[in-house]
mmCIF file of C-alpha atoms and ligand atoms in Angstrom:
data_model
loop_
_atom_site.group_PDB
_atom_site.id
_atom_site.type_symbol
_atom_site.label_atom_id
_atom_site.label_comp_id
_atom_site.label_asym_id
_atom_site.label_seq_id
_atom_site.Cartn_x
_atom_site.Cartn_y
_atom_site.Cartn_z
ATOM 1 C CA UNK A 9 42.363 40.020 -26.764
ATOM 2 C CA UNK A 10 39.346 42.178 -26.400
ATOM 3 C CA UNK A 11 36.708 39.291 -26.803
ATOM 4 C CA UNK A 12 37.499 37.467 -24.442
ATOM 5 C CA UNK A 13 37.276 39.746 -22.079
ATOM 6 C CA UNK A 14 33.548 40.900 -23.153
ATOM 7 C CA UNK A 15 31.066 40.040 -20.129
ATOM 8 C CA UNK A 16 27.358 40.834 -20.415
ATOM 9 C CA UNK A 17 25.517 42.432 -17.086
ATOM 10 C CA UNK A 18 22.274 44.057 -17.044
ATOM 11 C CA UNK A 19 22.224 47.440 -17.174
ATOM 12 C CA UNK A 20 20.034 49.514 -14.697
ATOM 13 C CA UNK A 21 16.766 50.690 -15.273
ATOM 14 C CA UNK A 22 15.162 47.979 -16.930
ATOM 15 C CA UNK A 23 12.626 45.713 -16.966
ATOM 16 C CA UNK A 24 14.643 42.782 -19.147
ATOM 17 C CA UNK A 25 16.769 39.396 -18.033
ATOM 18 C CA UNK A 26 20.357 39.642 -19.257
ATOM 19 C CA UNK A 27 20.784 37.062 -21.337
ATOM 20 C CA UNK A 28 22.898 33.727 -20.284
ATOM 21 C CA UNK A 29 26.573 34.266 -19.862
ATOM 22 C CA UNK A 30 27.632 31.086 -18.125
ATOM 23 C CA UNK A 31 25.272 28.184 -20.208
ATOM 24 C CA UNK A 32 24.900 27.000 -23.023
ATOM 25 C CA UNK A 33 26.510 26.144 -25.725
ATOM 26 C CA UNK A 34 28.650 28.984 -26.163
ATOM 27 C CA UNK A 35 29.766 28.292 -22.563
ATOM 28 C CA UNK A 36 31.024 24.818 -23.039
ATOM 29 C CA UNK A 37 33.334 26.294 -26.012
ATOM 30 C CA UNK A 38 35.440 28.848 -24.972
ATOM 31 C CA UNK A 39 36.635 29.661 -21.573
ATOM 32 C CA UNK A 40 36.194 32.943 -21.048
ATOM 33 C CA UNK A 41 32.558 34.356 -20.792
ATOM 34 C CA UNK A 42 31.354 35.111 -24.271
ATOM 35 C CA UNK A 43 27.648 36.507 -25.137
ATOM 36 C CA UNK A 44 24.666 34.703 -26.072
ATOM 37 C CA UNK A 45 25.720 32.864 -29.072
ATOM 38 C CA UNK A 46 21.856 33.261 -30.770
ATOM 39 C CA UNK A 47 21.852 37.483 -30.185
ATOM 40 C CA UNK A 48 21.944 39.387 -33.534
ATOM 41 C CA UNK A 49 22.688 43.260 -34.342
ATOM 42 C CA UNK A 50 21.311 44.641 -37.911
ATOM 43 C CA UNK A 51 24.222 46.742 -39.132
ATOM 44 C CA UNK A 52 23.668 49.747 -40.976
ATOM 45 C CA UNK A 53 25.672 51.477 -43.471
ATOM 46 C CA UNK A 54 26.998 55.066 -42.689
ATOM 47 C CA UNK A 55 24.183 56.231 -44.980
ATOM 48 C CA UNK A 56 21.634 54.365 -42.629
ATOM 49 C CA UNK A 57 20.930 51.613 -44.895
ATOM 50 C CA UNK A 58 20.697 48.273 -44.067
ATOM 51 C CA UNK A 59 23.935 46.158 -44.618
ATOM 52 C CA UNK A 60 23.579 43.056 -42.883
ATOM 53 C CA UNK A 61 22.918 41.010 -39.718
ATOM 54 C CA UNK A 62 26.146 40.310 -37.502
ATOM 55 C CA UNK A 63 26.543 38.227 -34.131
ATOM 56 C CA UNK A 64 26.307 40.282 -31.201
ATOM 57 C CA UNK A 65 30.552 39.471 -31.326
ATOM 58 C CA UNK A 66 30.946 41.229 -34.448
ATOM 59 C CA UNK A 67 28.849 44.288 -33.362
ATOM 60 C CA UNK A 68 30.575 44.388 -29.878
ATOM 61 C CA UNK A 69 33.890 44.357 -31.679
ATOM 62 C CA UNK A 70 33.063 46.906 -34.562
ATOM 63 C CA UNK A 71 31.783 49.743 -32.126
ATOM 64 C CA UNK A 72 34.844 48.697 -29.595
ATOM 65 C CA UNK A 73 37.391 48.931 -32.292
ATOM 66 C CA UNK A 74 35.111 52.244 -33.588
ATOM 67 C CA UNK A 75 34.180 50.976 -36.650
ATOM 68 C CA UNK A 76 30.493 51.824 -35.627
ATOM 69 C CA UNK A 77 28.347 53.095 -33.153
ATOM 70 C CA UNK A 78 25.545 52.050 -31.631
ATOM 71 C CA UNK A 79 22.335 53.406 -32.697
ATOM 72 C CA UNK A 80 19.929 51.012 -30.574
ATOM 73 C CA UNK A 81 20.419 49.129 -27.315
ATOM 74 C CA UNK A 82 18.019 46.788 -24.885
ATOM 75 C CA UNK A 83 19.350 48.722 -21.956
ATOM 76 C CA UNK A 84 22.170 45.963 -21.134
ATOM 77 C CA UNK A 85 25.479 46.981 -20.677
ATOM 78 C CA UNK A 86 28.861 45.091 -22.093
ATOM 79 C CA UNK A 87 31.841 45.364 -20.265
ATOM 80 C CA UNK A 88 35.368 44.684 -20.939
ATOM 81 C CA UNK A 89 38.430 45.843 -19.003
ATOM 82 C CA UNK A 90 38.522 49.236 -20.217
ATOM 83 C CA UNK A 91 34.966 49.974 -21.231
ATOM 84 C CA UNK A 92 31.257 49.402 -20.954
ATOM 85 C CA UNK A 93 28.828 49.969 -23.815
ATOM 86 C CA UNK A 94 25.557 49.455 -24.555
ATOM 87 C CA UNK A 95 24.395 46.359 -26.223
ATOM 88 C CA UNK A 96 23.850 46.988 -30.051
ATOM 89 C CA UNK A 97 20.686 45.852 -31.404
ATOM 90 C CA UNK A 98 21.275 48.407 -34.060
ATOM 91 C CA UNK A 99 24.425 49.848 -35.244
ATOM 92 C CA UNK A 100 25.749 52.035 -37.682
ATOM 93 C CA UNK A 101 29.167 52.445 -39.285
ATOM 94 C CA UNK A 102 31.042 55.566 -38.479
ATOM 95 C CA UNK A 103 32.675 55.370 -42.546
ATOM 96 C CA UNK A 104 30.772 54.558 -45.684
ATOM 97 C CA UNK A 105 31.354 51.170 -47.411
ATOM 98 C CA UNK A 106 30.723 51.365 -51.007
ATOM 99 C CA UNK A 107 28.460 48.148 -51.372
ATOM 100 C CA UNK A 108 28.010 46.872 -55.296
ATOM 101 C CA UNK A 109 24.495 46.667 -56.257
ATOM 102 C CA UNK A 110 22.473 43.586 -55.330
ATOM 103 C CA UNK A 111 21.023 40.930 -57.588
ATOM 104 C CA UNK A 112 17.280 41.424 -57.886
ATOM 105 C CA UNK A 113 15.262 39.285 -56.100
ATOM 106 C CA UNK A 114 12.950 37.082 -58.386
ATOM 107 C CA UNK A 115 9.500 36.846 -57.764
ATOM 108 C CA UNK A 116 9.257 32.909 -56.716
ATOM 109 C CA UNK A 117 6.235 31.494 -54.876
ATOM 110 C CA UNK A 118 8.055 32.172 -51.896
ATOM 111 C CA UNK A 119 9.848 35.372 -52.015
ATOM 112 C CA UNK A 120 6.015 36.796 -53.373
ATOM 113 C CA UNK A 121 4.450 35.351 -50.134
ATOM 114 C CA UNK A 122 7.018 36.820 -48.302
ATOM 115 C CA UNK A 123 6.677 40.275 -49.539
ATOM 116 C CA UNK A 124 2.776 39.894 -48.687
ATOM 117 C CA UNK A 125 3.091 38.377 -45.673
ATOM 118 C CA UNK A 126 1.600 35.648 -46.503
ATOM 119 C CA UNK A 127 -2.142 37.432 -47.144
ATOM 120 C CA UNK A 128 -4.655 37.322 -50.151
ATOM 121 C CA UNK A 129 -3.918 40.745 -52.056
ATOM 122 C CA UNK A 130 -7.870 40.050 -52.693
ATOM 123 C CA UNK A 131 -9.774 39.138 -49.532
ATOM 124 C CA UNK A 132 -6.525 39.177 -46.792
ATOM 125 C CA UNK A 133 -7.428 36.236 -45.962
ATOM 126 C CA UNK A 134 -4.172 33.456 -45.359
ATOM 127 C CA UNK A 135 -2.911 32.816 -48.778
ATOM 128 C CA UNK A 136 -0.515 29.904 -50.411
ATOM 129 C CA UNK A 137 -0.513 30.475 -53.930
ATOM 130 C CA UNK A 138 0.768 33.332 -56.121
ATOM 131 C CA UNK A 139 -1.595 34.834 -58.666
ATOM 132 C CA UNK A 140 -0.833 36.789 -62.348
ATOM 133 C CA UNK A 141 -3.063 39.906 -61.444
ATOM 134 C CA UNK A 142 -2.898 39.914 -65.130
ATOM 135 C CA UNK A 143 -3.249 36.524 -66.360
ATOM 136 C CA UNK A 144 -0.391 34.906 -68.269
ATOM 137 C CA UNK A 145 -2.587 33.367 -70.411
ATOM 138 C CA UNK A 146 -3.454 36.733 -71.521
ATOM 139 C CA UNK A 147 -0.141 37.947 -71.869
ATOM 140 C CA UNK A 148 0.489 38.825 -68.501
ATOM 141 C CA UNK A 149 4.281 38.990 -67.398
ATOM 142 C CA UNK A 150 6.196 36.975 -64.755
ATOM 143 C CA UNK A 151 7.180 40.188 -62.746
ATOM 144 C CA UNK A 152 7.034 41.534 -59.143
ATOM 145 C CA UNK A 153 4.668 44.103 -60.379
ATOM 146 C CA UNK A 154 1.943 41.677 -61.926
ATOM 147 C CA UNK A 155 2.289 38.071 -59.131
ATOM 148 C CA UNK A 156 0.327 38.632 -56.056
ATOM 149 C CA UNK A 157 0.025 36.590 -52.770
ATOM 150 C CA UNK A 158 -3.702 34.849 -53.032
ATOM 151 C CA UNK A 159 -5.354 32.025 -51.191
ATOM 152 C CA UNK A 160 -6.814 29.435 -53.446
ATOM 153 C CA UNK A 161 -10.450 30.375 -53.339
ATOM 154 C CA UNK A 162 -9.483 33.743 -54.606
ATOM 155 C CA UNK A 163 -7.129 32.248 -56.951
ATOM 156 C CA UNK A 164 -9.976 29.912 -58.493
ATOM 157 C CA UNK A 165 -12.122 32.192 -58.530
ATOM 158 C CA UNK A 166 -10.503 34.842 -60.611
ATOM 159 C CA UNK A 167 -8.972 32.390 -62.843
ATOM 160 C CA UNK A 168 -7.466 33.657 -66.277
ATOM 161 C CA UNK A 169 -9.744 36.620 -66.014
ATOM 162 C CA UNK A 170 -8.767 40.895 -65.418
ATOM 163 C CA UNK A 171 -9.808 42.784 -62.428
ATOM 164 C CA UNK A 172 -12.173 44.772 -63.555
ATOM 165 C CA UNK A 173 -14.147 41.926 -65.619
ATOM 166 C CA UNK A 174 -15.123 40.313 -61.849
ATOM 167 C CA UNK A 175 -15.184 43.703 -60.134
ATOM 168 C CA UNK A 176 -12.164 43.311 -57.935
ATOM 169 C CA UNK A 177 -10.014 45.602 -57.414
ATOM 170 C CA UNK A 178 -6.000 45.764 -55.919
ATOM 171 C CA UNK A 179 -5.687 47.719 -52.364
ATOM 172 C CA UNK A 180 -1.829 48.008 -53.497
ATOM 173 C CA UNK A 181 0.226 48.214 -56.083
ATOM 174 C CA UNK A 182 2.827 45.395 -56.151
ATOM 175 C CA UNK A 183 6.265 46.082 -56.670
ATOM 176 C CA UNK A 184 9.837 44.852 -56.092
ATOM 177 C CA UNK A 185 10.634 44.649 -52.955
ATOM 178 C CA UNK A 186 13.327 46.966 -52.057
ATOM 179 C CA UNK A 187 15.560 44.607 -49.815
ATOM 180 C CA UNK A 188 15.939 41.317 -49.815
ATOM 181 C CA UNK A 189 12.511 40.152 -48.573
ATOM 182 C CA UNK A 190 14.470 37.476 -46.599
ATOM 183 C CA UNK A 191 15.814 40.033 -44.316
ATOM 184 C CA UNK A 192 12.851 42.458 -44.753
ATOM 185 C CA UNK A 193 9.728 42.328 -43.211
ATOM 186 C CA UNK A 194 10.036 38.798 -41.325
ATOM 187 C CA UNK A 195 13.445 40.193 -39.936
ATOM 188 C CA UNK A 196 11.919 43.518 -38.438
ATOM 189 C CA UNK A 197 8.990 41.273 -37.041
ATOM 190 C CA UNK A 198 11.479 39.061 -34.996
ATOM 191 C CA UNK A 199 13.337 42.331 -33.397
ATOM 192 C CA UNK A 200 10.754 45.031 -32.680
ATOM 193 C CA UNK A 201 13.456 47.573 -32.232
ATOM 194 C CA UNK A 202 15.279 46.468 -36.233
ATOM 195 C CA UNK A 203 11.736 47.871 -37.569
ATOM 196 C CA UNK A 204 12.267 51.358 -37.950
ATOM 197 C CA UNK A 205 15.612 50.562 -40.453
ATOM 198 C CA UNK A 206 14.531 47.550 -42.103
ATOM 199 C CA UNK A 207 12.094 48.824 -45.112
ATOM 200 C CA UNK A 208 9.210 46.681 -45.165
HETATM 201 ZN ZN1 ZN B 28 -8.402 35.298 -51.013
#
């Protein structure tokens, strides 16, 4: 079977470490050398969006089998008995997959923190609470486009009062996020090279 003949060597020309091929966990499992059980690829749809993130396995097997190809590598080379290619950090399905249309993701104290990286939308300082830019106690609405990341000076301060009655003012306009904020922003951060696909 094709996985189990997968090795990982370092491919010429750069600067990296391969990863570990003979340690760890991953090692102690299965015979045969297998790849670095923590390495993840972010999968794209044939239409370039986003679909998930799969185990470097899954990716090696979808471009081998030429399900997808590899839009992204780290320079290091897999090799099985027939064929090298690249490692995918980002790949891309050679045929569209219809995918149905995603729950929304409610605005919760942490999904809002997440989508504002965790900064005041009014001084951008560190923030821990969620504010109603319009205040619910004035009829403001629960919604993606009215809560706000906001430290708890800020928050305090503002109170049930409007923007324009302290003379504050929003740099951005909040909205939905567009994808899941779990696998947005925080997901680009932790591999530089996912950033240009993942929308922030
Ligand atoms: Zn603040």
């Amino acid at each position: 079977m094709l996985t189990e003949t997968v090795t990982l060597a370092a491919g010429s020309g750069t600067g990296r470490a391969p990863a570990a091929t003979g340690t760890g966990p991953a090692a102690s499992r299965a015979p045969a050398p297998v790849l670095s059980s923590g390495a993840r690829s972010l999968l794209l749809n044939a239409s370039m969006e986003p679909l998930c993130i799969v185990s470097l396995r899954r990716a090696v097997l979808l471009v081998m089998s030429g399900k997808a190809t590899v839009l992204e590598t780290d320079g290091r080379l897999l090799h099985s008995e027939h064929a090298s290619v690249p490692l995918p950090v980002v790949l891309c399905l050679t045929r569209y997959v219809h995918v149905p249309v995603r729950r929304p993701v409610p605005p919760t104290r942490r999904t809002v923190l997440q989508r504002d990286s965790h900064r005041c939308a009014y001084c951008g300082g560190g923030a821990d609470t969620v504010d109603h830019v319009h205040p619910r106690s004035r009829g403001g609405r629960h919604e993606w486009t009215n809560v706000v990341a906001a430290c708890v000076r800020c928050n305090h301060r503002k109170a049930d009062r409007l923007l324009h009655e302290i003379g504050w003012e929003l740099g951005f306009a909040p909205r939905a996020p567009r994808w899941s904020v779990t696998f947005g922003t925080a997901a680009a951060r932790s591999e530089p090279l996912w950033a240009a696909y993942v929308p922030a």
